[in-house]
Amino acid sequence: MIHIEKDKTPPLILIQNKDQWTKELKSNITKYGQYKKIPLSVKNLMWTHYRHPDIKEKLFAASHQKCAFCEAKPAESGNIEVEHFKPKSLYPELAFEWNNFLPVCRKCNESKSDHDTGKEPIVNPSSDDPEKIFAYNFINIIPIDDENEIANRTIEICDLNSERLYDARAKLLKSLCSYEKQVKAWIKEISSADSQRKRINRINRLRDSIEILESLTDSEQPYAGFCRYFLNNSKIYREAKKVLD
């Protein structure tokens, strides 16, 4: 999980219609007695509002088309959806609030469900910096502070140590370790170069390997947070950077 930067200005369609859409929702809650009793057909008509292409396009761009919670891309975890950080069923007044929207994959959306984040907060990647809250132990995401109740709750509620995420991180860890091994080999080759030309060539190969590793930490890459943590804690990577300086 990494921090996402949402444009502070809502899409025009939301600015123009938010009040009317909210009024419509509240009217239906009054009509049927409570949110849960609103017929599904009526709900679906209302939810087409926040699924407007202009809203989805601007929201999904903020996370580079990744899930804000697990950082998976659609092909790996179902479609990215407009998710309400505070559930619309519990906070209908926030159902069309731009600041309450998150781009979340179907798997995480199903896991989070209607958890009451107002009463039992979880990490919000659009306002919190997850990289100051979470670390990794092999393929497990863990709180930096074991006693951080919100961090622990986030992992549980969003199922951030699920089998699908274990599989994805394990595959990525294998690649990271392979590239790290390659970097280590080039460092050794550079130190044993017997000519300036060989040294320059080997430094260039090392630079290529480092660029590949660093590209995995770009915000648009899936599981960038996991890759950043790996590199930040890699002695070999730090050694290589010193060689290239």
mmCIF file of C-alpha atoms in Angstrom:
data_model
loop_
_atom_site.group_PDB
_atom_site.id
_atom_site.type_symbol
_atom_site.label_atom_id
_atom_site.label_comp_id
_atom_site.label_asym_id
_atom_site.label_seq_id
_atom_site.Cartn_x
_atom_site.Cartn_y
_atom_site.Cartn_z
ATOM 1 C CA MET A 1 0.000 0.000 0.000
ATOM 2 C CA ILE A 2 1.283 3.473 -0.899
ATOM 3 C CA HIS A 3 -0.109 6.978 -0.591
ATOM 4 C CA ILE A 4 -2.248 8.134 -3.515
ATOM 5 C CA GLU A 5 -2.637 11.765 -4.543
ATOM 6 C CA LYS A 6 -6.221 12.530 -5.501
ATOM 7 C CA ASP A 7 -6.965 15.744 -7.364
ATOM 8 C CA LYS A 8 -8.569 18.016 -4.784
ATOM 9 C CA THR A 9 -11.086 19.289 -7.330
ATOM 10 C CA PRO A 10 -13.949 16.814 -7.886
ATOM 11 C CA PRO A 11 -15.035 15.984 -11.437
ATOM 12 C CA LEU A 12 -17.477 18.539 -12.833
ATOM 13 C CA ILE A 13 -20.284 15.976 -13.067
ATOM 14 C CA LEU A 14 -19.999 15.446 -9.310
ATOM 15 C CA ILE A 15 -19.888 19.157 -8.499
ATOM 16 C CA GLN A 16 -23.012 19.760 -10.560
ATOM 17 C CA ASN A 17 -25.058 16.804 -9.268
ATOM 18 C CA LYS A 18 -23.837 15.854 -5.788
ATOM 19 C CA ASP A 19 -26.581 17.675 -3.882
ATOM 20 C CA GLN A 20 -29.372 16.286 -6.062
ATOM 21 C CA TRP A 21 -28.004 12.737 -5.918
ATOM 22 C CA THR A 22 -27.652 12.931 -2.123
ATOM 23 C CA LYS A 23 -31.195 14.253 -1.821
ATOM 24 C CA GLU A 24 -32.448 11.354 -3.965
ATOM 25 C CA LEU A 25 -30.673 8.807 -1.740
ATOM 26 C CA LYS A 26 -32.004 10.301 1.485
ATOM 27 C CA SER A 27 -35.510 10.416 -0.011
ATOM 28 C CA ASN A 28 -35.328 6.694 -0.806
ATOM 29 C CA ILE A 29 -34.104 5.911 2.712
ATOM 30 C CA THR A 30 -37.099 7.797 4.102
ATOM 31 C CA LYS A 31 -39.456 6.110 1.643
ATOM 32 C CA TYR A 32 -38.327 2.545 2.405
ATOM 33 C CA GLY A 33 -37.509 3.042 6.082
ATOM 34 C CA GLN A 34 -33.771 2.300 5.944
ATOM 35 C CA TYR A 35 -30.971 1.859 3.449
ATOM 36 C CA LYS A 36 -31.037 -1.953 3.545
ATOM 37 C CA LYS A 37 -34.711 -2.014 2.574
ATOM 38 C CA ILE A 38 -34.246 -0.001 -0.627
ATOM 39 C CA PRO A 39 -34.924 -2.402 -3.547
ATOM 40 C CA LEU A 40 -31.796 -3.453 -5.414
ATOM 41 C CA SER A 41 -33.177 -2.096 -8.686
ATOM 42 C CA VAL A 42 -33.552 1.348 -7.095
ATOM 43 C CA LYS A 43 -30.066 1.179 -5.575
ATOM 44 C CA ASN A 44 -28.516 0.247 -8.901
ATOM 45 C CA LEU A 45 -30.079 3.281 -10.545
ATOM 46 C CA MET A 46 -28.615 5.537 -7.863
ATOM 47 C CA TRP A 47 -25.169 3.921 -7.979
ATOM 48 C CA THR A 48 -24.830 4.589 -11.698
ATOM 49 C CA HIS A 49 -24.280 8.203 -10.611
ATOM 50 C CA TYR A 50 -20.946 7.664 -8.862
ATOM 51 C CA ARG A 51 -19.933 5.151 -11.522
ATOM 52 C CA HIS A 52 -20.024 7.876 -14.144
ATOM 53 C CA PRO A 53 -17.023 7.561 -16.536
ATOM 54 C CA ASP A 54 -15.756 11.052 -15.631
ATOM 55 C CA ILE A 55 -15.654 10.127 -11.941
ATOM 56 C CA LYS A 56 -14.000 6.763 -12.514
ATOM 57 C CA GLU A 57 -11.415 8.146 -14.917
ATOM 58 C CA LYS A 58 -10.235 10.860 -12.517
ATOM 59 C CA LEU A 59 -10.352 8.606 -9.460
ATOM 60 C CA PHE A 60 -8.586 5.630 -11.036
ATOM 61 C CA ALA A 61 -5.849 7.886 -12.440
ATOM 62 C CA ALA A 62 -4.931 8.846 -8.863
ATOM 63 C CA SER A 63 -3.826 5.270 -8.143
ATOM 64 C CA HIS A 64 -2.421 4.555 -11.622
ATOM 65 C CA GLN A 65 -5.281 2.090 -12.191
ATOM 66 C CA LYS A 66 -4.276 0.106 -9.088
ATOM 67 C CA CYS A 67 -6.228 -0.859 -5.997
ATOM 68 C CA ALA A 68 -5.608 1.747 -3.291
ATOM 69 C CA PHE A 69 -5.392 -0.961 -0.629
ATOM 70 C CA CYS A 70 -3.513 -3.935 -2.085
ATOM 71 C CA GLU A 71 -1.903 -2.277 -5.160
ATOM 72 C CA ALA A 72 -3.049 -5.037 -7.487
ATOM 73 C CA LYS A 73 -4.095 -4.176 -11.027
ATOM 74 C CA PRO A 74 -7.476 -5.251 -12.443
ATOM 75 C CA ALA A 75 -6.349 -8.443 -14.160
ATOM 76 C CA GLU A 76 -5.024 -9.754 -10.854
ATOM 77 C CA SER A 77 -7.892 -8.973 -8.495
ATOM 78 C CA GLY A 78 -11.040 -8.083 -10.430
ATOM 79 C CA ASN A 79 -12.090 -4.728 -11.765
ATOM 80 C CA ILE A 80 -11.168 -1.505 -10.001
ATOM 81 C CA GLU A 81 -14.326 -0.020 -8.488
ATOM 82 C CA VAL A 82 -15.412 3.225 -6.860
ATOM 83 C CA GLU A 83 -15.384 2.359 -3.171
ATOM 84 C CA HIS A 84 -16.709 4.439 -0.278
ATOM 85 C CA PHE A 85 -14.159 4.724 2.528
ATOM 86 C CA LYS A 86 -17.036 5.370 4.923
ATOM 87 C CA PRO A 87 -19.814 3.004 3.770
ATOM 88 C CA LYS A 88 -22.700 4.631 1.930
ATOM 89 C CA SER A 89 -25.089 2.374 3.834
ATOM 90 C CA LEU A 90 -23.974 3.916 7.145
ATOM 91 C CA TYR A 91 -23.057 7.404 5.957
ATOM 92 C CA PRO A 92 -25.504 8.245 3.149
ATOM 93 C CA GLU A 93 -24.612 11.932 3.426
ATOM 94 C CA LEU A 94 -21.112 10.974 2.174
ATOM 95 C CA ALA A 95 -22.270 8.729 -0.668
ATOM 96 C CA PHE A 96 -21.360 11.326 -3.296
ATOM 97 C CA GLU A 97 -18.496 13.077 -1.547
ATOM 98 C CA TRP A 98 -15.299 13.075 -3.624
ATOM 99 C CA ASN A 99 -13.130 12.790 -0.501
ATOM 100 C CA ASN A 100 -14.967 9.591 0.444
ATOM 101 C CA PHE A 101 -14.159 7.797 -2.829
ATOM 102 C CA LEU A 102 -11.299 5.345 -3.237
ATOM 103 C CA PRO A 103 -10.248 3.228 -6.249
ATOM 104 C CA VAL A 104 -10.376 -0.309 -4.876
ATOM 105 C CA CYS A 105 -10.288 -3.751 -6.479
ATOM 106 C CA ARG A 106 -13.272 -6.047 -6.203
ATOM 107 C CA LYS A 107 -11.451 -8.422 -3.843
ATOM 108 C CA CYS A 108 -10.585 -5.673 -1.336
ATOM 109 C CA ASN A 109 -14.020 -4.114 -1.739
ATOM 110 C CA GLU A 110 -15.640 -7.427 -0.841
ATOM 111 C CA SER A 111 -13.306 -7.887 2.138
ATOM 112 C CA LYS A 112 -13.884 -4.391 3.515
ATOM 113 C CA SER A 113 -17.624 -4.601 2.803
ATOM 114 C CA ASP A 114 -19.578 -2.204 5.051
ATOM 115 C CA HIS A 115 -17.018 -2.056 7.855
ATOM 116 C CA ASP A 116 -17.683 1.129 9.834
ATOM 117 C CA THR A 117 -14.490 3.113 9.323
ATOM 118 C CA GLY A 118 -16.031 6.009 11.235
ATOM 119 C CA LYS A 119 -16.201 4.026 14.467
ATOM 120 C CA GLU A 120 -13.296 1.653 13.801
ATOM 121 C CA PRO A 121 -10.838 3.509 11.534
ATOM 122 C CA ILE A 122 -8.528 1.849 9.052
ATOM 123 C CA VAL A 123 -5.673 3.364 7.059
ATOM 124 C CA ASN A 124 -6.872 5.665 4.298
ATOM 125 C CA PRO A 125 -4.222 5.713 1.534
ATOM 126 C CA SER A 126 -5.524 9.023 0.187
ATOM 127 C CA SER A 127 -4.897 10.842 3.468
ATOM 128 C CA ASP A 128 -2.372 8.642 5.325
ATOM 129 C CA ASP A 129 1.135 7.606 4.252
ATOM 130 C CA PRO A 130 1.055 3.795 4.422
ATOM 131 C CA GLU A 131 4.821 3.562 3.995
ATOM 132 C CA LYS A 132 5.202 5.159 7.429
ATOM 133 C CA ILE A 133 2.728 2.677 8.906
ATOM 134 C CA PHE A 134 3.504 -0.687 7.278
ATOM 135 C CA ALA A 135 6.573 -2.847 6.752
ATOM 136 C CA TYR A 136 7.057 -6.334 5.281
ATOM 137 C CA ASN A 137 8.315 -9.571 6.765
ATOM 138 C CA PHE A 138 9.113 -11.736 3.754
ATOM 139 C CA ILE A 139 5.705 -11.736 1.993
ATOM 140 C CA ASN A 140 3.657 -10.590 4.995
ATOM 141 C CA ILE A 141 2.609 -6.983 5.381
ATOM 142 C CA ILE A 142 2.980 -5.983 9.034
ATOM 143 C CA PRO A 143 2.635 -2.793 11.103
ATOM 144 C CA ILE A 144 5.895 -0.959 11.784
ATOM 145 C CA ASP A 145 4.506 -0.581 15.287
ATOM 146 C CA ASP A 146 3.076 -3.898 16.488
ATOM 147 C CA GLU A 147 0.731 -2.015 18.796
ATOM 148 C CA ASN A 148 -0.775 0.127 16.030
ATOM 149 C CA GLU A 149 -4.420 -0.878 16.301
ATOM 150 C CA ILE A 150 -5.476 0.895 13.104
ATOM 151 C CA ALA A 151 -2.718 -0.765 11.073
ATOM 152 C CA ASN A 152 -3.559 -4.216 12.423
ATOM 153 C CA ARG A 153 -7.246 -3.638 11.768
ATOM 154 C CA THR A 154 -6.515 -2.538 8.188
ATOM 155 C CA ILE A 155 -4.602 -5.738 7.460
ATOM 156 C CA GLU A 156 -7.452 -7.823 8.864
ATOM 157 C CA ILE A 157 -10.393 -5.921 7.350
ATOM 158 C CA CYS A 158 -8.871 -5.639 3.875
ATOM 159 C CA ASP A 159 -7.341 -9.133 4.029
ATOM 160 C CA LEU A 160 -3.935 -7.800 3.003
ATOM 161 C CA ASN A 161 -2.222 -11.111 3.768
ATOM 162 C CA SER A 162 -4.506 -13.219 1.631
ATOM 163 C CA GLU A 163 -3.307 -16.147 -0.480
ATOM 164 C CA ARG A 164 -3.648 -14.111 -3.687
ATOM 165 C CA LEU A 165 -1.361 -11.410 -2.266
ATOM 166 C CA TYR A 166 1.068 -13.990 -0.890
ATOM 167 C CA ASP A 167 1.308 -15.459 -4.392
ATOM 168 C CA ALA A 168 1.859 -12.044 -6.004
ATOM 169 C CA ARG A 169 4.489 -10.951 -3.469
ATOM 170 C CA ALA A 170 6.275 -14.309 -3.593
ATOM 171 C CA LYS A 171 6.567 -14.077 -7.368
ATOM 172 C CA LEU A 172 7.832 -10.518 -7.105
ATOM 173 C CA LEU A 173 10.246 -11.394 -4.297
ATOM 174 C CA LYS A 174 11.776 -14.087 -6.500
ATOM 175 C CA SER A 175 12.382 -11.502 -9.233
ATOM 176 C CA LEU A 176 13.785 -8.961 -6.778
ATOM 177 C CA CYS A 177 16.177 -11.528 -5.311
ATOM 178 C CA SER A 178 17.263 -12.584 -8.794
ATOM 179 C CA TYR A 179 18.026 -8.991 -9.806
ATOM 180 C CA GLU A 180 19.778 -8.409 -6.479
ATOM 181 C CA LYS A 181 21.967 -11.462 -7.142
ATOM 182 C CA GLN A 182 22.800 -10.056 -10.553
ATOM 183 C CA VAL A 183 23.724 -6.707 -9.003
ATOM 184 C CA LYS A 184 26.002 -8.437 -6.509
ATOM 185 C CA ALA A 185 27.750 -10.290 -9.343
ATOM 186 C CA TRP A 186 28.381 -7.072 -11.276
ATOM 187 C CA ILE A 187 29.831 -5.384 -8.182
ATOM 188 C CA LYS A 188 32.278 -8.271 -7.885
ATOM 189 C CA GLU A 189 33.093 -8.098 -11.594
ATOM 190 C CA ILE A 190 33.787 -4.361 -11.357
ATOM 191 C CA SER A 191 36.200 -4.827 -8.468
ATOM 192 C CA SER A 192 38.148 -7.434 -10.445
ATOM 193 C CA ALA A 193 38.262 -5.530 -13.764
ATOM 194 C CA ASP A 194 41.832 -5.438 -15.118
ATOM 195 C CA SER A 195 41.304 -2.536 -17.511
ATOM 196 C CA GLN A 196 39.451 0.761 -17.534
ATOM 197 C CA ARG A 197 37.364 -0.336 -20.525
ATOM 198 C CA LYS A 198 36.217 -3.496 -18.737
ATOM 199 C CA ARG A 199 35.423 -1.477 -15.631
ATOM 200 C CA ILE A 200 33.300 1.008 -17.586
ATOM 201 C CA ASN A 201 31.431 -1.778 -19.384
ATOM 202 C CA ARG A 202 30.690 -3.582 -16.123
ATOM 203 C CA ILE A 203 29.562 -0.370 -14.431
ATOM 204 C CA ASN A 204 27.141 0.152 -17.311
ATOM 205 C CA ARG A 205 25.772 -3.377 -16.821
ATOM 206 C CA LEU A 206 25.385 -2.683 -13.108
ATOM 207 C CA ARG A 207 23.535 0.561 -13.881
ATOM 208 C CA ASP A 208 21.168 -1.334 -16.186
ATOM 209 C CA SER A 209 20.387 -3.838 -13.429
ATOM 210 C CA ILE A 210 19.790 -1.074 -10.900
ATOM 211 C CA GLU A 211 17.454 0.746 -13.285
ATOM 212 C CA ILE A 212 15.385 -2.433 -13.675
ATOM 213 C CA LEU A 213 15.164 -2.806 -9.900
ATOM 214 C CA GLU A 214 14.235 0.830 -9.365
ATOM 215 C CA SER A 215 11.584 0.710 -12.094
ATOM 216 C CA LEU A 216 9.657 -1.785 -9.941
ATOM 217 C CA THR A 217 9.280 0.890 -7.256
ATOM 218 C CA ASP A 218 7.570 3.410 -9.554
ATOM 219 C CA SER A 219 4.145 4.388 -8.248
ATOM 220 C CA GLU A 220 2.358 3.038 -11.315
ATOM 221 C CA GLN A 221 3.793 -0.452 -10.792
ATOM 222 C CA PRO A 222 1.738 -3.060 -8.895
ATOM 223 C CA TYR A 223 2.982 -3.688 -5.351
ATOM 224 C CA ALA A 224 5.372 -0.716 -5.494
ATOM 225 C CA GLY A 225 5.241 -0.428 -1.702
ATOM 226 C CA PHE A 226 6.568 -3.977 -1.326
ATOM 227 C CA CYS A 227 9.382 -3.297 -3.815
ATOM 228 C CA ARG A 228 10.337 -0.023 -2.146
ATOM 229 C CA TYR A 229 10.612 -1.739 1.207
ATOM 230 C CA PHE A 230 12.814 -4.447 -0.301
ATOM 231 C CA LEU A 231 15.227 -1.967 -1.870
ATOM 232 C CA ASN A 232 15.294 0.309 1.165
ATOM 233 C CA ASN A 233 16.483 -2.668 3.189
ATOM 234 C CA SER A 234 18.881 -4.166 0.652
ATOM 235 C CA LYS A 235 22.576 -3.839 1.598
ATOM 236 C CA ILE A 236 23.546 -4.936 -1.905
ATOM 237 C CA TYR A 237 21.446 -2.180 -3.453
ATOM 238 C CA ARG A 238 23.034 0.444 -1.189
ATOM 239 C CA GLU A 239 26.488 -0.867 -2.045
ATOM 240 C CA ALA A 240 25.697 -0.673 -5.745
ATOM 241 C CA LYS A 241 24.510 2.915 -5.446
ATOM 242 C CA LYS A 242 27.827 3.844 -3.817
ATOM 243 C CA VAL A 243 29.721 2.218 -6.711
ATOM 244 C CA LEU A 244 27.670 4.232 -9.195
ATOM 245 C CA ASP A 245 28.029 7.558 -7.373
#
